[in-house]
Short mmCIF file of C-alpha atoms in Angstrom, two decimals:
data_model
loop_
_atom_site.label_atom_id
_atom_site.label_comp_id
_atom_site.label_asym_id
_atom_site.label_seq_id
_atom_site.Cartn_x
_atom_site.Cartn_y
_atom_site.Cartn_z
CA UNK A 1408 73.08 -39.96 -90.16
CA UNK A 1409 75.41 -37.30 -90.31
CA UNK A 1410 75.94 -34.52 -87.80
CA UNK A 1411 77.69 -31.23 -87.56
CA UNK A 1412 78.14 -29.11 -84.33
CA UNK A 1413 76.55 -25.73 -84.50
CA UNK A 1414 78.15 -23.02 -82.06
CA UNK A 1415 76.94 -19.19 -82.15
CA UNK A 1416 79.40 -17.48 -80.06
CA UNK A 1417 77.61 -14.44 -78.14
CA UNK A 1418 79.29 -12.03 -75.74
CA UNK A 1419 76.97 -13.16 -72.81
CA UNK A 1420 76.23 -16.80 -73.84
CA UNK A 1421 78.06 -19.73 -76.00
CA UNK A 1422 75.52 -21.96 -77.62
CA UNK A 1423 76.77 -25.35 -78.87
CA UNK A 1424 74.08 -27.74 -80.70
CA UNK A 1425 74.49 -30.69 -82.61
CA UNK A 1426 72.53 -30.55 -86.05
CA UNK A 1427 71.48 -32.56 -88.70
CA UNK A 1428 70.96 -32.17 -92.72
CA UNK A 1429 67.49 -31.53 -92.03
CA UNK A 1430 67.62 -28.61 -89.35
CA UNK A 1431 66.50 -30.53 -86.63
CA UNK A 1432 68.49 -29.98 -83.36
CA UNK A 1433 69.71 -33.58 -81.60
CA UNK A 1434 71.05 -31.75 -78.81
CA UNK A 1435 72.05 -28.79 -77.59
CA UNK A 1436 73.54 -26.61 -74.69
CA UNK A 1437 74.39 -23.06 -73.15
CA UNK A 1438 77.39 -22.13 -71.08
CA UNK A 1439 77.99 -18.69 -70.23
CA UNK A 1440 81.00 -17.27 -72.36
CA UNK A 1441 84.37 -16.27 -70.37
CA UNK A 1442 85.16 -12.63 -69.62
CA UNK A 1443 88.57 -13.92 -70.86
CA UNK A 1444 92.05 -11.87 -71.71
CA UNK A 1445 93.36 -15.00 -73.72
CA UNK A 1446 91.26 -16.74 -76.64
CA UNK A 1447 92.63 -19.89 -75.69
CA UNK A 1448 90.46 -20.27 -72.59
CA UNK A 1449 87.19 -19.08 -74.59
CA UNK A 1450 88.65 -22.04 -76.99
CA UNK A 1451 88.47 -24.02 -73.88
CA UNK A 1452 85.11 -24.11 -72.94
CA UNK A 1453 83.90 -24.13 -76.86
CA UNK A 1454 85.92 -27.52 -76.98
CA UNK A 1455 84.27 -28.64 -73.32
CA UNK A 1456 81.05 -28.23 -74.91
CA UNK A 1457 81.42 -29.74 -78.28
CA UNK A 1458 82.70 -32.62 -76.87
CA UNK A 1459 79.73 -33.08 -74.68
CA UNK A 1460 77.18 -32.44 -77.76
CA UNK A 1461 79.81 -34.85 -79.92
CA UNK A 1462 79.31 -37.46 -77.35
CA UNK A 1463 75.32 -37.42 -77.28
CA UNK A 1464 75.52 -36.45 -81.08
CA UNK A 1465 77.44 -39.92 -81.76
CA UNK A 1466 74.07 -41.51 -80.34
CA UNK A 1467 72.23 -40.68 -84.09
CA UNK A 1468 75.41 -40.64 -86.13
CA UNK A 1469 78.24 -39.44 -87.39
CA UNK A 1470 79.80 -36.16 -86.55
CA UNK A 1471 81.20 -34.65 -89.48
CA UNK A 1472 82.43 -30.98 -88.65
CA UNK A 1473 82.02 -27.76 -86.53
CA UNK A 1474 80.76 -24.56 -87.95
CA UNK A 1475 81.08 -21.11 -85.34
CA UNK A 1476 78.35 -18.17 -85.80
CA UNK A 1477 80.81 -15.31 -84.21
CA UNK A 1478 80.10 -11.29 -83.49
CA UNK A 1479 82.92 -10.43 -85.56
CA UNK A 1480 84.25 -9.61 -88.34
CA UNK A 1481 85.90 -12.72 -90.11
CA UNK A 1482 88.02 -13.69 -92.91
CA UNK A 1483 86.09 -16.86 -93.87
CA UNK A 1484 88.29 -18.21 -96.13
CA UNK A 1485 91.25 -18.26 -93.27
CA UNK A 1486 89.12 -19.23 -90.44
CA UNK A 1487 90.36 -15.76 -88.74
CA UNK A 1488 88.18 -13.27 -86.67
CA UNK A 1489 89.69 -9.90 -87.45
CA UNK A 1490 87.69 -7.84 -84.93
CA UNK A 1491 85.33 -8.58 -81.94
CA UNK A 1492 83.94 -5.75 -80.59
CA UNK A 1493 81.93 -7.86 -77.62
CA UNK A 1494 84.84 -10.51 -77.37
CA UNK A 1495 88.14 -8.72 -77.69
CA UNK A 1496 90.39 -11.45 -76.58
CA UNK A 1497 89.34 -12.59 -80.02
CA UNK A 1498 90.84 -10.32 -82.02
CA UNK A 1499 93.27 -11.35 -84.69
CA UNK A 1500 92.69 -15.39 -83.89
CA UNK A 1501 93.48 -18.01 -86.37
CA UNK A 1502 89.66 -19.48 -84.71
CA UNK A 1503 89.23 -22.45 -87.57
CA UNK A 1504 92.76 -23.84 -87.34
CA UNK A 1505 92.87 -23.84 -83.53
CA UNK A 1506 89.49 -25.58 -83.15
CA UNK A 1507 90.32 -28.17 -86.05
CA UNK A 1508 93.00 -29.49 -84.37
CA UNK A 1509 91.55 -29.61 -80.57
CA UNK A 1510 88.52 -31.36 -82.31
CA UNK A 1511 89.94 -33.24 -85.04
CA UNK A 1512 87.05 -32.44 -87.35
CA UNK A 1513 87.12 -29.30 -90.17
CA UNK A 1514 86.08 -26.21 -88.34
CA UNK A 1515 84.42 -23.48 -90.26
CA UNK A 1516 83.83 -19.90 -89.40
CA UNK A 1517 81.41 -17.41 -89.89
CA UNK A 1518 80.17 -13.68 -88.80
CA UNK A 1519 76.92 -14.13 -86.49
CA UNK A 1520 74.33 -11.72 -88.64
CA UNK A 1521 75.01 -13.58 -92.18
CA UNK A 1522 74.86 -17.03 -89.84
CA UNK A 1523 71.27 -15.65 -88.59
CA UNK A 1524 70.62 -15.19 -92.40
CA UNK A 1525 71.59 -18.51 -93.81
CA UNK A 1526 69.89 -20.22 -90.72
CA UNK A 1527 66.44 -18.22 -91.36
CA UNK A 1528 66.83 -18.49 -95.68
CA UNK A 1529 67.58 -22.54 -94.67
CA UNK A 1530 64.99 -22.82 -92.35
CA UNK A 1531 63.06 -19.57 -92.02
CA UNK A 1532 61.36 -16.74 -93.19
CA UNK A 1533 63.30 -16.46 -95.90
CA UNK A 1534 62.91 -20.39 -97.07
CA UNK A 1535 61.91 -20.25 -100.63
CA UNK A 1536 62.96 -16.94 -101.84
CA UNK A 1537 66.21 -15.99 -104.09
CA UNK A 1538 67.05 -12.69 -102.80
CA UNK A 1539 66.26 -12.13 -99.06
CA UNK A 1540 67.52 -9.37 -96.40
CA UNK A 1541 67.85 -9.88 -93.03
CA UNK A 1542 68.04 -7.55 -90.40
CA UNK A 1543 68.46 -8.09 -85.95
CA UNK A 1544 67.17 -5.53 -84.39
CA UNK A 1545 68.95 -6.33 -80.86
CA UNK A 1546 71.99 -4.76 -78.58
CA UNK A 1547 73.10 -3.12 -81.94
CA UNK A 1548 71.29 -4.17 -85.28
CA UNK A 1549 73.02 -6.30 -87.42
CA UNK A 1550 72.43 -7.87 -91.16
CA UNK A 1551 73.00 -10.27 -93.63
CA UNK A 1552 72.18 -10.20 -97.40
CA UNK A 1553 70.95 -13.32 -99.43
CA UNK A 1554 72.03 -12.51 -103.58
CA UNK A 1555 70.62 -15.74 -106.09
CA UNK A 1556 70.09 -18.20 -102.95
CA UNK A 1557 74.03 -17.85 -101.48
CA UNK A 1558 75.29 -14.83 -98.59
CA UNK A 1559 77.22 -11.62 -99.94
CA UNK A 1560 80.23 -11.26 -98.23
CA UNK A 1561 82.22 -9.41 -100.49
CA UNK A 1562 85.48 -8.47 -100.42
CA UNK A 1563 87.12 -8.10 -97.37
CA UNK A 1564 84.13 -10.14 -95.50
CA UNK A 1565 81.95 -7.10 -94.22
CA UNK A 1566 78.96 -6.71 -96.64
CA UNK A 1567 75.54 -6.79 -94.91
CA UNK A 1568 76.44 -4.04 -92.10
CA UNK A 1569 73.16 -2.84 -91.76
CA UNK A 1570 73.62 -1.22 -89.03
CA UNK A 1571 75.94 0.94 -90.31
CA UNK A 1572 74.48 2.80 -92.64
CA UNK A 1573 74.09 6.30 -92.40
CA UNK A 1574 70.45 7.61 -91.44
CA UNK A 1575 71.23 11.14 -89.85
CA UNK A 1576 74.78 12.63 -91.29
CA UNK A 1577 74.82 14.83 -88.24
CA UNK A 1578 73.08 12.70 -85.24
CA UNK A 1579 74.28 10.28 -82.64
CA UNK A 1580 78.06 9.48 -82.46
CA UNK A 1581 78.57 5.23 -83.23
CA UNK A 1582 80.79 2.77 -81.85
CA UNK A 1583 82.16 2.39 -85.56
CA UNK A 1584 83.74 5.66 -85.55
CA UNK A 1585 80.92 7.40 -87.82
CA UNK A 1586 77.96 9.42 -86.75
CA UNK A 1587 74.31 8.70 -87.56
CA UNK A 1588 74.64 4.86 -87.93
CA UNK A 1589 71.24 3.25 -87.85
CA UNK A 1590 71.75 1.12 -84.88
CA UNK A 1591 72.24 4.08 -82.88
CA UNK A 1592 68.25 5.05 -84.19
CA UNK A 1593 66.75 1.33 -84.03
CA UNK A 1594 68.42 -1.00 -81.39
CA UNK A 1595 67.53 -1.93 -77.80
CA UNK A 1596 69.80 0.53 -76.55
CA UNK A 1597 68.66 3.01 -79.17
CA UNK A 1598 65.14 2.75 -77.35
CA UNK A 1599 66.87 3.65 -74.26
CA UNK A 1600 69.23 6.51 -75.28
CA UNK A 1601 66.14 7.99 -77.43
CA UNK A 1602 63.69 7.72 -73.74
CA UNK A 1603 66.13 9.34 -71.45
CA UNK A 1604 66.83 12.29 -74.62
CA UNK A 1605 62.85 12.75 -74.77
CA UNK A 1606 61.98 12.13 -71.23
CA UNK A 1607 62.26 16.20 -69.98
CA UNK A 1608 59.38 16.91 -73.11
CA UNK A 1609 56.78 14.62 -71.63
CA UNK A 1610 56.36 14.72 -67.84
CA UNK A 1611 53.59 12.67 -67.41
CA UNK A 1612 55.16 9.60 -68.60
CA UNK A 1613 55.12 6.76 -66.56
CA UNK A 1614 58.86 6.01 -67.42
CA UNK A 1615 60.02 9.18 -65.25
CA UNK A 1616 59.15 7.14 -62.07
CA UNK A 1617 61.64 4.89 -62.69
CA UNK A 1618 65.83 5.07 -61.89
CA UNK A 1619 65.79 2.11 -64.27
CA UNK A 1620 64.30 0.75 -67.13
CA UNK A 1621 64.49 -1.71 -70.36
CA UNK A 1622 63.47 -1.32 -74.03
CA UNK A 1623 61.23 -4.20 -73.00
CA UNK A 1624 59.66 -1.58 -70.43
CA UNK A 1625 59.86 1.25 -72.77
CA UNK A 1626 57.67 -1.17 -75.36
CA UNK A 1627 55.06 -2.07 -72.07
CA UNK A 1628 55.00 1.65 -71.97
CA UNK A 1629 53.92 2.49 -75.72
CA UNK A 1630 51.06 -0.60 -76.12
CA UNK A 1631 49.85 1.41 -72.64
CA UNK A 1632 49.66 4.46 -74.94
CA UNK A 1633 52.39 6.48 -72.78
CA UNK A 1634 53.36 9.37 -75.58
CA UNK A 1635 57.23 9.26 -74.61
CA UNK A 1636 57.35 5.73 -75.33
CA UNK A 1637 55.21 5.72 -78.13
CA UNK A 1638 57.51 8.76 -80.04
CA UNK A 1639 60.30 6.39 -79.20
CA UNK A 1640 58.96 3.94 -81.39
CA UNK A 1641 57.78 6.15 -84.13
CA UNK A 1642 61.36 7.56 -84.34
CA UNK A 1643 62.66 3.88 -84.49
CA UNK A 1644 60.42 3.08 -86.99
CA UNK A 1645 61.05 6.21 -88.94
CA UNK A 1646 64.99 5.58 -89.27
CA UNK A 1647 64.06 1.78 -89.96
CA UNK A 1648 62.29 2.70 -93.15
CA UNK A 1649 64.96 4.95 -94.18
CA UNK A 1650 67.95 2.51 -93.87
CA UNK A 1651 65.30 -0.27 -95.67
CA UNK A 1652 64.07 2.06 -98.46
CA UNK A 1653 67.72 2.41 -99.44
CA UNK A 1654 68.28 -1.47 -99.62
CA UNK A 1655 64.92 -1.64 -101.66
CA UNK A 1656 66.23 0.60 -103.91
CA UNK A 1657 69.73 -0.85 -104.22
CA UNK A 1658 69.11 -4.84 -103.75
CA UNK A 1659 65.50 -4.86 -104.92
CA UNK A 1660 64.87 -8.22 -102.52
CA UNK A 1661 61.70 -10.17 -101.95
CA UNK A 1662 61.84 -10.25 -98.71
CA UNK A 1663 63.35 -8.42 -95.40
CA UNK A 1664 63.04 -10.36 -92.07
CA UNK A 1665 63.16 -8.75 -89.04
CA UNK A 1666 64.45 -10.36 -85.96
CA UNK A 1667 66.44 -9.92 -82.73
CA UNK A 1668 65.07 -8.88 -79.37
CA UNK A 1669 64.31 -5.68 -80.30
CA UNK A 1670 61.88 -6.47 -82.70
CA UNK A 1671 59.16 -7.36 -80.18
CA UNK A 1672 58.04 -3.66 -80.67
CA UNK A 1673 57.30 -4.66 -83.95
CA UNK A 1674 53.22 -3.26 -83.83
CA UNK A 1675 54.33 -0.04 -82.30
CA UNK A 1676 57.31 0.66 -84.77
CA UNK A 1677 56.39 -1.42 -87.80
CA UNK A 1678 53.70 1.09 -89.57
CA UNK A 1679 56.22 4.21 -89.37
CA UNK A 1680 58.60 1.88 -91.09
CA UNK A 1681 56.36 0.98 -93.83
CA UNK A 1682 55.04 4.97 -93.96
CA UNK A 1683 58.85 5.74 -95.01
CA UNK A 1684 59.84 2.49 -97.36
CA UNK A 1685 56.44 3.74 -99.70
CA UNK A 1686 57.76 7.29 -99.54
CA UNK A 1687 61.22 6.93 -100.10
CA UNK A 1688 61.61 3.76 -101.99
CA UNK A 1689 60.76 3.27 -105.75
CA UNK A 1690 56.96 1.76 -105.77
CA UNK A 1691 57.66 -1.01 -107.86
CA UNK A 1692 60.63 -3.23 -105.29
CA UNK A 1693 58.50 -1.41 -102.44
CA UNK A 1694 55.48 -3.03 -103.11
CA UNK A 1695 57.30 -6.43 -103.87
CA UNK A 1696 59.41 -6.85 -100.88
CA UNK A 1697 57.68 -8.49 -98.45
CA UNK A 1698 58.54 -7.51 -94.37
CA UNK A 1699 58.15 -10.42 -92.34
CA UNK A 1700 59.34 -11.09 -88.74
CA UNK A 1701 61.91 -13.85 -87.99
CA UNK A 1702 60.83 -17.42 -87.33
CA UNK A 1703 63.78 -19.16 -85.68
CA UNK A 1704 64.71 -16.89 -82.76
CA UNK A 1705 67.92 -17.99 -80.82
CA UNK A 1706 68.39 -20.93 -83.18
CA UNK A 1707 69.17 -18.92 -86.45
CA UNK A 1708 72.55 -18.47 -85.94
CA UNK A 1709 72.91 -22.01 -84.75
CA UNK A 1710 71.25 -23.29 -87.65
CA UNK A 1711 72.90 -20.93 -90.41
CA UNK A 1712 76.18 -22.65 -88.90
CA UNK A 1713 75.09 -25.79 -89.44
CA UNK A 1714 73.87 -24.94 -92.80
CA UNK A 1715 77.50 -23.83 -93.67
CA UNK A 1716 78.91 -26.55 -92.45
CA UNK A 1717 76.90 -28.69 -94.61
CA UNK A 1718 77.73 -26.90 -97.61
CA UNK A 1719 81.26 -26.89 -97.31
CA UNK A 1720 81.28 -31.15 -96.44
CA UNK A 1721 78.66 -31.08 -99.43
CA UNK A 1722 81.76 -29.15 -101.75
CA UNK A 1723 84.90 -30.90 -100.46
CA UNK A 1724 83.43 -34.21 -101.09
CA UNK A 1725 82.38 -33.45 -104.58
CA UNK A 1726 86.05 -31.95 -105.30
CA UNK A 1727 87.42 -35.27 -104.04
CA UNK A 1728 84.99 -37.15 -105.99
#
C-alpha cells in the first residue's frame, strides 16, 4: 500500500496524518504549532510528528512523500512560502527543500484554501464536478478555484483570493492593505466587528449583557430571533452574494462549497446570499451553480495534501517511465 503524510499547517494547530490513495486516514495527530521567531523550530516539530505518523504509517505500507497545506502564499513550483500572515517566522522559507532532506522523502507544498479545495473536489462536495469553487468562511475567508478538474493558481501562485475581493469600495479597512475586502463583511471576526458597530441601534439585544462574546454566540443569538444578531447575518449574507454573483458571472462553476467555521450560520445567512446571486448574477450560471456546504471539515486540507502528493508521485513516475 502506499502512503503519503498529509500536514495542514494552521497558526493555532499543526495537523500531521498519514493517507492513502483512497482518502482514508491510517493515522493521524495534532500538536499545537510554535509561537516561533525561527522556521527551523516550526520545521522541528513538523519532522517530530511525521516521523511518529511514518512509523505507524509503515504498519500498512509504504511511505512515499509529504505534502504541507500552509496559510500562505507559496511558490509551488520552488517549495517556498513567500508570505505568512499567521506564521511569520515563515516568511521567505525554502519549506520543500528543508523538509525533503530532514525526511528523506519528496516534500511538496501548497497554500491551505486551494489544499481545502483539492481535498473537498477529491473527496467532497465537489467530487464529480469539472468546475467547482470553494470558499472558508472562518478567521478570514479564504478560496480555491477548481478550472476542467485541476486548481488555478496562476501566475505568481495567488488566484482564488476570495476574500479579497472588493464588496464595499469605501467600507472596512483589510489586513491586505485595501478597503472593502469581503472577509472583512463575511468572516468570524466580521460577525464580531459588524455586532459591536450595530450594538448602540438595538438595545434590547441580549448580546449587550455581555463584556465578551463569539460569532458562535452571535449565531445562538440570531436562531433566538435577537434583531442585532439576526442583521448581522443578513449583512453577511448580503456581501456573500455579492462577492459569489461576481464569480458566477466570471467562472460560470457548477458548484460553490461553503465551509470553515463560520459557515455554521449557514440558515441565518444563506437566503440573503442566494436573494443577491439571483439579482446580481446572470440567470442562466445562477441557476446552474449549485451552493452546497462542505463535507470534510478539518480533514480537507489534510486530504487535498495528500491528493497532491499523489499526483505529483503519479507524474514523476510516469516521466521516469
Amino acid at each position: 500500500m502506499e502512503i503519503v503524510l498529509a500536514c495542514d499547517l494552521g497558526g493555532t494547530n499543526l495537523r500531521m496524518a498519514a493517507v492513502d490513495r483512497e482518502g482514508t486516514v491510517r493515522y493521524r495527530l495534532k500538536v499545537e504549532t510554535p509561537k516561533a521567531e525561527r522556521a527551523e523550530e516550526i520545521v522541528h516539530v513538523m519532522v517530530k510528528a511525521a516521523n511518529e505518523c511514518r512509523r505507524e504509517a509503515e504498519k500498512f505500507g509504504q511511505v512515499k512523500a509529504i505534502a504541507a497545506a500552509c496559510p500562505a502564499t507559496v511558490n509551488v513550483d520552488k517549495g517556498m512560502i513567500l508570505k505568512a500572515p499567521n506564521v511569520p517566522s515563515l516568511d521567505g522559507f525554502r519549506f520543500s527543500s528543508v523538509l525533503a532532506g530532514e525526511l528523506n522523502i519528496p516534500c511538496f507544498l501548497e497554500n491551505d484554501a486551494n489544499a481545502a479545495a483539492i481535498g473537498e473536489h477529491a473527496f467532497g462536495a465537489a467530487r464529480g464536478y469539472d468546475s467547482a469553487v470553494m470558499v472558508t468562511l472562518g478567521t478570514g475567508v479564504g478560496g480555491g478555484v477548481i478550472i476542467d478538474g485541476k486548481i488555478l493558481r496562476g501566475p505568481d501562485g495567488t488566484a482564488g483570493e476570495i476574500g479579497h475581493i472588493c464588496v464595499e469600495p469605501f467600507g472596512a479597512p483589510c489586513g491586505c492593505g485595501s478597503r472593502g475586502c469581503l472577509e472583512q463583511y463575511s468572516s468570524a471576526t466580521a460577525v464580531l466587528r459588524m455586532t459591536r458597530e450595530l450594538e448602540s441601534q438595538y438595545p434590547k439585544s441580549v448580546l449587550l449583557n455581555r463584556s465578551r462574546f463569539t460569532s458562535a454566540d452571535v449565531y445562538e443569538a440570531g436562531k433566538s430571533g435577537d434583531d442585532l444578531a439576526l442583521e448581522v447575518f443578513r449583512r453577511m449574507g448580503f456581501y456573500l452574494g455579492i462577492g459569489l454573483s461576481g464569480l458566477i458571472n466570471v467562472l460560470n462553476p457548477e458548484v460553490i462549497v461553503i465551509g470553515g467555521g463560520a459557515s455554521a450560520g449557514w440558515d441565518l445567512f444563506m437566503p440573503h446570499t442566494t436573494e443577491q446571486i439571483h439579482t446580481r448574477a446572470w440567470r442562466e450560471p445562477a441557476e446552474r451553480a449549485r451552493l452546497v456546504r462542505a463535507q470534510l471539515g478539518d480533514d480537507a486540507g489534510i486530504l487535498g495534501a495528500a491528493q497532491i502528493a499523489f499526483e505529483k508521485i503519479n507524474h514523476q513516475e510516469a516521466a521516469v517511465s
